Amino acid sequence: AQTVTQSQPEMSVQEAETVTLSCTYDTSESDYYLFWYKQPPSRQMILVIRQEAYKQQNATENRFSVNFQKAAKSFSLKISDSQLGDAAMYFCAYFRGGSQGNLIFGKGTKLSVKP
Amino acid sequence: DAGVIQSPRHEVTEMGQEVTLRCKPISGHDYLFWYRQTMMRGLELLIYFNNNVPIDDSGMPEDRFSAKMPNASFSTLKIQPSEPRDSAVYFCASSLYRSGQPQHFGDGTRLSIL
């Protein structure tokens, strides 16, 4: 069974600095997708970024980028120029390609941003 | 475009009462998912539908939980009778039928059973 592990329950970053959130996953599949979702205190689940496993190029969305290491089964999220509004829970999620299945979520990392 | 709409946003009720949570997916989305979020267990999938048909309900904790999707624009999750341990945030999400398409979440319903 696939699993997703986020080893950092909490992280802190100074405003305008860069922070990296870690995520590892376990799968025997070759076709899959990875996601990062953000959950602010308002509890919305907001899609941050998406990565296809067959693409070697790391996905980027403005200040958010990933470091996707397929062989190591690692999918970290880098937030550059951190802003106060980035404070939230961040969830890493896995989706098996070609399936009609569900997202498998990690336990989340709580990110605090200090002014 | 409107996102996934859930109601109510908050629900407080007494143990033993019936609870109905509602969800309107994004128009055109083929898949609908119900998740439950608790501190102890994180985000768990309860059930999901494809074209209004339940595909996998293995995450539904007990027979007290039931879900329906009578049409493409509406789904309900019902708990009867409710218990304090059902207290959680319940999310509905929808997605398009194309592998790897992201799921879009509603704002969730915070359920408190007293």
mmCIF file of C-alpha atoms in Angstrom:
data_model
loop_
_atom_site.group_PDB
_atom_site.id
_atom_site.type_symbol
_atom_site.label_atom_id
_atom_site.label_comp_id
_atom_site.label_asym_id
_atom_site.label_seq_id
_atom_site.Cartn_x
_atom_site.Cartn_y
_atom_site.Cartn_z
ATOM 1 C CA ALA A 1 0.000 0.000 0.000
ATOM 2 C CA GLN A 2 1.131 3.491 -0.717
ATOM 3 C CA THR A 3 2.139 5.707 2.174
ATOM 4 C CA VAL A 4 3.090 9.347 2.489
ATOM 5 C CA THR A 5 5.347 10.578 5.283
ATOM 6 C CA GLN A 6 5.925 14.136 6.399
ATOM 7 C CA SER A 7 8.620 13.959 9.042
ATOM 8 C CA GLN A 8 8.393 17.579 10.230
ATOM 9 C CA PRO A 9 5.275 18.170 12.338
ATOM 10 C CA GLU A 10 6.157 21.857 12.676
ATOM 11 C CA MET A 11 8.427 24.313 10.925
ATOM 12 C CA SER A 12 9.152 27.994 11.358
ATOM 13 C CA VAL A 13 10.521 30.585 8.944
ATOM 14 C CA GLN A 14 11.311 34.258 9.077
ATOM 15 C CA GLU A 15 9.330 36.483 6.762
ATOM 16 C CA ALA A 16 11.082 36.911 3.377
ATOM 17 C CA GLU A 17 13.250 33.847 3.976
ATOM 18 C CA THR A 18 13.086 30.453 2.275
ATOM 19 C CA VAL A 19 11.808 27.256 3.838
ATOM 20 C CA THR A 20 11.682 23.667 2.611
ATOM 21 C CA LEU A 21 9.066 21.151 3.733
ATOM 22 C CA SER A 22 9.894 17.467 3.375
ATOM 23 C CA CYS A 23 7.778 14.623 2.048
ATOM 24 C CA THR A 24 8.624 11.036 1.242
ATOM 25 C CA TYR A 25 6.356 8.378 -0.165
ATOM 26 C CA ASP A 26 6.381 4.682 -0.745
ATOM 27 C CA THR A 27 5.020 3.104 -3.892
ATOM 28 C CA SER A 28 5.818 0.383 -6.381
ATOM 29 C CA GLU A 29 3.981 2.212 -9.151
ATOM 30 C CA SER A 30 5.718 4.128 -11.927
ATOM 31 C CA ASP A 31 2.756 6.263 -12.920
ATOM 32 C CA TYR A 32 1.556 8.607 -10.227
ATOM 33 C CA TYR A 33 1.032 12.225 -9.264
ATOM 34 C CA LEU A 34 2.063 14.214 -6.241
ATOM 35 C CA PHE A 35 0.457 17.270 -4.755
ATOM 36 C CA TRP A 36 0.969 19.832 -2.048
ATOM 37 C CA TYR A 37 -2.123 21.282 -0.410
ATOM 38 C CA LYS A 38 -2.221 24.230 1.977
ATOM 39 C CA GLN A 39 -4.729 24.475 4.820
ATOM 40 C CA PRO A 40 -4.782 27.899 6.517
ATOM 41 C CA PRO A 41 -6.636 28.486 9.789
ATOM 42 C CA SER A 42 -9.778 29.114 7.753
ATOM 43 C CA ARG A 43 -9.518 25.314 7.069
ATOM 44 C CA GLN A 44 -9.872 25.549 3.293
ATOM 45 C CA MET A 45 -7.813 22.952 1.422
ATOM 46 C CA ILE A 46 -6.000 24.860 -1.294
ATOM 47 C CA LEU A 47 -3.995 23.208 -4.056
ATOM 48 C CA VAL A 48 -0.487 24.623 -4.101
ATOM 49 C CA ILE A 49 1.346 22.593 -6.705
ATOM 50 C CA ARG A 50 1.148 19.377 -8.733
ATOM 51 C CA GLN A 51 3.864 17.095 -10.124
ATOM 52 C CA GLU A 52 3.571 14.270 -12.625
ATOM 53 C CA ALA A 53 5.959 11.421 -11.866
ATOM 54 C CA TYR A 54 6.883 10.983 -15.531
ATOM 55 C CA LYS A 55 8.149 14.552 -15.757
ATOM 56 C CA GLN A 56 11.697 15.108 -14.655
ATOM 57 C CA GLN A 57 11.289 18.865 -14.547
ATOM 58 C CA ASN A 58 10.348 20.180 -11.138
ATOM 59 C CA ALA A 59 7.019 21.997 -10.966
ATOM 60 C CA THR A 60 6.932 25.657 -9.973
ATOM 61 C CA GLU A 61 4.119 28.053 -9.114
ATOM 62 C CA ASN A 62 5.347 31.559 -8.415
ATOM 63 C CA ARG A 63 7.133 31.412 -5.018
ATOM 64 C CA PHE A 64 6.447 27.693 -4.644
ATOM 65 C CA SER A 65 8.611 25.004 -6.194
ATOM 66 C CA VAL A 66 9.268 21.347 -5.612
ATOM 67 C CA ASN A 67 12.341 19.166 -5.554
ATOM 68 C CA PHE A 68 11.145 15.863 -6.976
ATOM 69 C CA GLN A 69 13.596 13.001 -6.562
ATOM 70 C CA LYS A 70 11.862 9.973 -8.049
ATOM 71 C CA ALA A 71 14.530 7.416 -7.219
ATOM 72 C CA ALA A 72 14.626 8.565 -3.625
ATOM 73 C CA LYS A 73 10.813 8.892 -3.523
ATOM 74 C CA SER A 74 11.142 12.379 -2.173
ATOM 75 C CA PHE A 75 8.939 15.388 -2.929
ATOM 76 C CA SER A 76 9.888 18.501 -0.976
ATOM 77 C CA LEU A 77 8.217 21.896 -1.213
ATOM 78 C CA LYS A 78 10.277 25.077 -1.234
ATOM 79 C CA ILE A 79 8.629 28.369 -0.358
ATOM 80 C CA SER A 80 10.691 31.407 -1.323
ATOM 81 C CA ASP A 81 10.267 34.934 0.036
ATOM 82 C CA SER A 82 7.939 33.641 2.750
ATOM 83 C CA GLN A 83 4.953 35.813 3.577
ATOM 84 C CA LEU A 84 2.744 35.956 6.655
ATOM 85 C CA GLY A 85 -0.087 34.514 4.588
ATOM 86 C CA ASP A 86 1.934 31.360 4.000
ATOM 87 C CA ALA A 87 1.352 30.310 7.601
ATOM 88 C CA ALA A 88 -0.734 27.137 7.392
ATOM 89 C CA MET A 89 -0.743 23.361 7.534
ATOM 90 C CA TYR A 90 0.832 21.862 4.427
ATOM 91 C CA PHE A 91 -0.158 18.407 3.257
ATOM 92 C CA CYS A 92 1.699 16.254 0.790
ATOM 93 C CA ALA A 93 -0.531 13.870 -1.183
ATOM 94 C CA TYR A 94 -0.095 10.948 -3.586
ATOM 95 C CA PHE A 95 -2.371 9.784 -6.388
ATOM 96 C CA ARG A 96 -1.818 6.563 -8.313
ATOM 97 C CA GLY A 97 -1.954 7.192 -12.039
ATOM 98 C CA GLY A 98 -4.541 5.486 -14.176
ATOM 99 C CA SER A 99 -6.638 4.755 -11.139
ATOM 100 C CA GLN A 100 -10.000 5.935 -10.070
ATOM 101 C CA GLY A 101 -8.810 6.135 -6.535
ATOM 102 C CA ASN A 102 -8.274 8.648 -3.876
ATOM 103 C CA LEU A 103 -5.538 10.918 -2.651
ATOM 104 C CA ILE A 104 -3.342 9.549 0.084
ATOM 105 C CA PHE A 105 -2.315 12.324 2.455
ATOM 106 C CA GLY A 106 0.588 12.763 4.802
ATOM 107 C CA LYS A 107 -0.030 13.937 8.368
ATOM 108 C CA GLY A 108 0.913 17.500 7.527
ATOM 109 C CA THR A 109 3.494 20.097 8.538
ATOM 110 C CA LYS A 110 2.450 23.213 10.416
ATOM 111 C CA LEU A 111 4.347 26.214 9.089
ATOM 112 C CA SER A 112 4.700 29.373 11.147
ATOM 113 C CA VAL A 113 5.979 32.620 9.617
ATOM 114 C CA LYS A 114 7.643 35.110 11.944
ATOM 115 C CA PRO A 115 7.454 38.821 11.122
ATOM 116 C CA ASP B 1 -16.604 29.769 -11.388
ATOM 117 C CA ALA B 2 -18.070 28.492 -8.162
ATOM 118 C CA GLY B 3 -16.030 25.979 -6.257
ATOM 119 C CA VAL B 4 -17.262 23.016 -4.255
ATOM 120 C CA ILE B 5 -20.017 24.190 -1.941
ATOM 121 C CA GLN B 6 -20.675 22.518 1.385
ATOM 122 C CA SER B 7 -23.359 23.171 3.950
ATOM 123 C CA PRO B 8 -23.659 23.753 6.762
ATOM 124 C CA ARG B 9 -20.317 25.273 7.681
ATOM 125 C CA HIS B 10 -20.790 24.384 11.319
ATOM 126 C CA GLU B 11 -23.122 21.888 12.942
ATOM 127 C CA VAL B 12 -23.598 21.305 16.635
ATOM 128 C CA THR B 13 -26.022 18.653 17.745
ATOM 129 C CA GLU B 14 -26.666 16.231 20.530
ATOM 130 C CA MET B 15 -25.675 12.616 20.561
ATOM 131 C CA GLY B 16 -28.250 10.366 18.939
ATOM 132 C CA GLN B 17 -29.502 12.947 16.481
ATOM 133 C CA GLU B 18 -29.392 12.518 12.735
ATOM 134 C CA VAL B 19 -26.887 14.701 10.914
ATOM 135 C CA THR B 20 -26.946 15.465 7.202
ATOM 136 C CA LEU B 21 -24.047 17.149 5.445
ATOM 137 C CA ARG B 22 -24.479 18.492 1.933
ATOM 138 C CA CYS B 23 -22.202 19.025 -1.012
ATOM 139 C CA LYS B 24 -22.480 20.581 -4.457
ATOM 140 C CA PRO B 25 -19.497 19.654 -6.642
ATOM 141 C CA ILE B 26 -17.985 21.797 -9.347
ATOM 142 C CA SER B 27 -20.106 21.605 -12.466
ATOM 143 C CA GLY B 28 -18.744 19.067 -14.943
ATOM 144 C CA HIS B 29 -16.683 17.125 -12.434
ATOM 145 C CA ASP B 30 -17.172 13.361 -12.614
ATOM 146 C CA TYR B 31 -15.774 12.394 -9.250
ATOM 147 C CA LEU B 32 -16.931 13.316 -5.775
ATOM 148 C CA PHE B 33 -15.129 12.452 -2.562
ATOM 149 C CA TRP B 34 -16.046 12.677 1.112
ATOM 150 C CA TYR B 35 -13.177 13.017 3.611
ATOM 151 C CA ARG B 36 -13.046 13.286 7.371
ATOM 152 C CA GLN B 37 -10.296 15.204 9.188
ATOM 153 C CA THR B 38 -9.393 14.682 12.842
ATOM 154 C CA MET B 39 -6.309 15.509 14.854
ATOM 155 C CA MET B 40 -5.669 11.859 15.612
ATOM 156 C CA ARG B 41 -6.166 10.324 12.171
ATOM 157 C CA GLY B 42 -5.583 13.213 9.787
ATOM 158 C CA LEU B 43 -7.454 13.206 6.481
ATOM 159 C CA GLU B 44 -9.293 9.987 5.721
ATOM 160 C CA LEU B 45 -11.321 9.121 2.660
ATOM 161 C CA LEU B 46 -14.797 7.925 3.566
ATOM 162 C CA ILE B 47 -16.347 7.261 0.163
ATOM 163 C CA TYR B 48 -16.137 8.401 -3.421
ATOM 164 C CA PHE B 49 -18.486 8.463 -6.381
ATOM 165 C CA ASN B 50 -17.962 8.365 -10.122
ATOM 166 C CA ASN B 51 -20.839 9.625 -12.254
ATOM 167 C CA ASN B 52 -23.089 9.463 -9.187
ATOM 168 C CA VAL B 53 -22.266 5.807 -8.507
ATOM 169 C CA PRO B 54 -20.479 4.868 -5.268
ATOM 170 C CA ILE B 55 -17.154 3.260 -6.172
ATOM 171 C CA ASP B 56 -15.427 2.679 -2.869
ATOM 172 C CA ASP B 57 -17.062 3.011 0.547
ATOM 173 C CA SER B 58 -14.464 1.024 2.449
ATOM 174 C CA GLY B 59 -13.584 4.095 4.478
ATOM 175 C CA MET B 60 -17.055 4.514 5.913
ATOM 176 C CA PRO B 61 -16.505 3.746 9.579
ATOM 177 C CA GLU B 62 -19.812 2.152 10.479
ATOM 178 C CA ASP B 63 -23.299 1.458 9.276
ATOM 179 C CA ARG B 64 -24.325 4.659 10.986
ATOM 180 C CA PHE B 65 -22.723 6.483 8.062
ATOM 181 C CA SER B 66 -24.349 6.613 4.645
ATOM 182 C CA ALA B 67 -23.783 8.705 1.539
ATOM 183 C CA LYS B 68 -25.845 9.334 -1.552
ATOM 184 C CA MET B 69 -25.439 11.156 -4.812
ATOM 185 C CA PRO B 70 -28.875 11.410 -6.429
ATOM 186 C CA ASN B 71 -27.606 13.570 -9.289
ATOM 187 C CA ALA B 72 -24.442 15.126 -10.658
ATOM 188 C CA SER B 73 -24.817 18.304 -8.661
ATOM 189 C CA PHE B 74 -25.649 17.081 -5.177
ATOM 190 C CA SER B 75 -24.434 14.644 -2.553
ATOM 191 C CA THR B 76 -25.222 14.016 1.095
ATOM 192 C CA LEU B 77 -23.396 12.349 3.936
ATOM 193 C CA LYS B 78 -25.658 11.213 6.731
ATOM 194 C CA ILE B 79 -24.856 10.018 10.233
ATOM 195 C CA GLN B 80 -27.628 8.331 12.166
ATOM 196 C CA PRO B 81 -27.425 8.107 15.116
ATOM 197 C CA SER B 82 -24.559 10.501 15.755
ATOM 198 C CA GLU B 83 -21.978 9.931 18.506
ATOM 199 C CA PRO B 84 -19.413 12.280 20.110
ATOM 200 C CA ARG B 85 -16.566 10.432 18.363
ATOM 201 C CA ASP B 86 -18.008 11.535 15.023
ATOM 202 C CA SER B 87 -16.942 15.093 15.822
ATOM 203 C CA ALA B 88 -14.577 16.177 13.044
ATOM 204 C CA VAL B 89 -14.298 18.356 9.960
ATOM 205 C CA TYR B 90 -15.915 16.735 6.946
ATOM 206 C CA PHE B 91 -14.727 17.735 3.503
ATOM 207 C CA CYS B 92 -16.250 17.184 0.123
ATOM 208 C CA ALA B 93 -14.025 17.326 -2.965
ATOM 209 C CA SER B 94 -14.574 16.894 -6.676
ATOM 210 C CA SER B 95 -12.388 16.293 -9.705
ATOM 211 C CA LEU B 96 -12.465 15.645 -13.409
ATOM 212 C CA TYR B 97 -12.058 12.167 -14.783
ATOM 213 C CA ARG B 98 -8.549 12.443 -16.060
ATOM 214 C CA SER B 99 -5.795 10.716 -14.237
ATOM 215 C CA GLY B 100 -3.927 13.003 -11.942
ATOM 216 C CA GLN B 101 -6.392 15.846 -12.078
ATOM 217 C CA PRO B 102 -6.349 17.621 -8.735
ATOM 218 C CA GLN B 103 -9.216 17.379 -6.329
ATOM 219 C CA HIS B 104 -10.883 20.641 -5.418
ATOM 220 C CA PHE B 105 -12.126 20.861 -1.873
ATOM 221 C CA GLY B 106 -15.037 22.613 -0.277
ATOM 222 C CA ASP B 107 -14.625 24.655 2.880
ATOM 223 C CA GLY B 108 -15.646 21.734 5.058
ATOM 224 C CA THR B 109 -18.280 21.240 7.722
ATOM 225 C CA ARG B 110 -17.136 21.351 11.331
ATOM 226 C CA LEU B 111 -19.332 18.842 13.159
ATOM 227 C CA SER B 112 -19.586 18.779 16.930
ATOM 228 C CA ILE B 113 -21.595 16.066 18.638
ATOM 229 C CA LEU B 114 -22.320 16.815 22.289
#
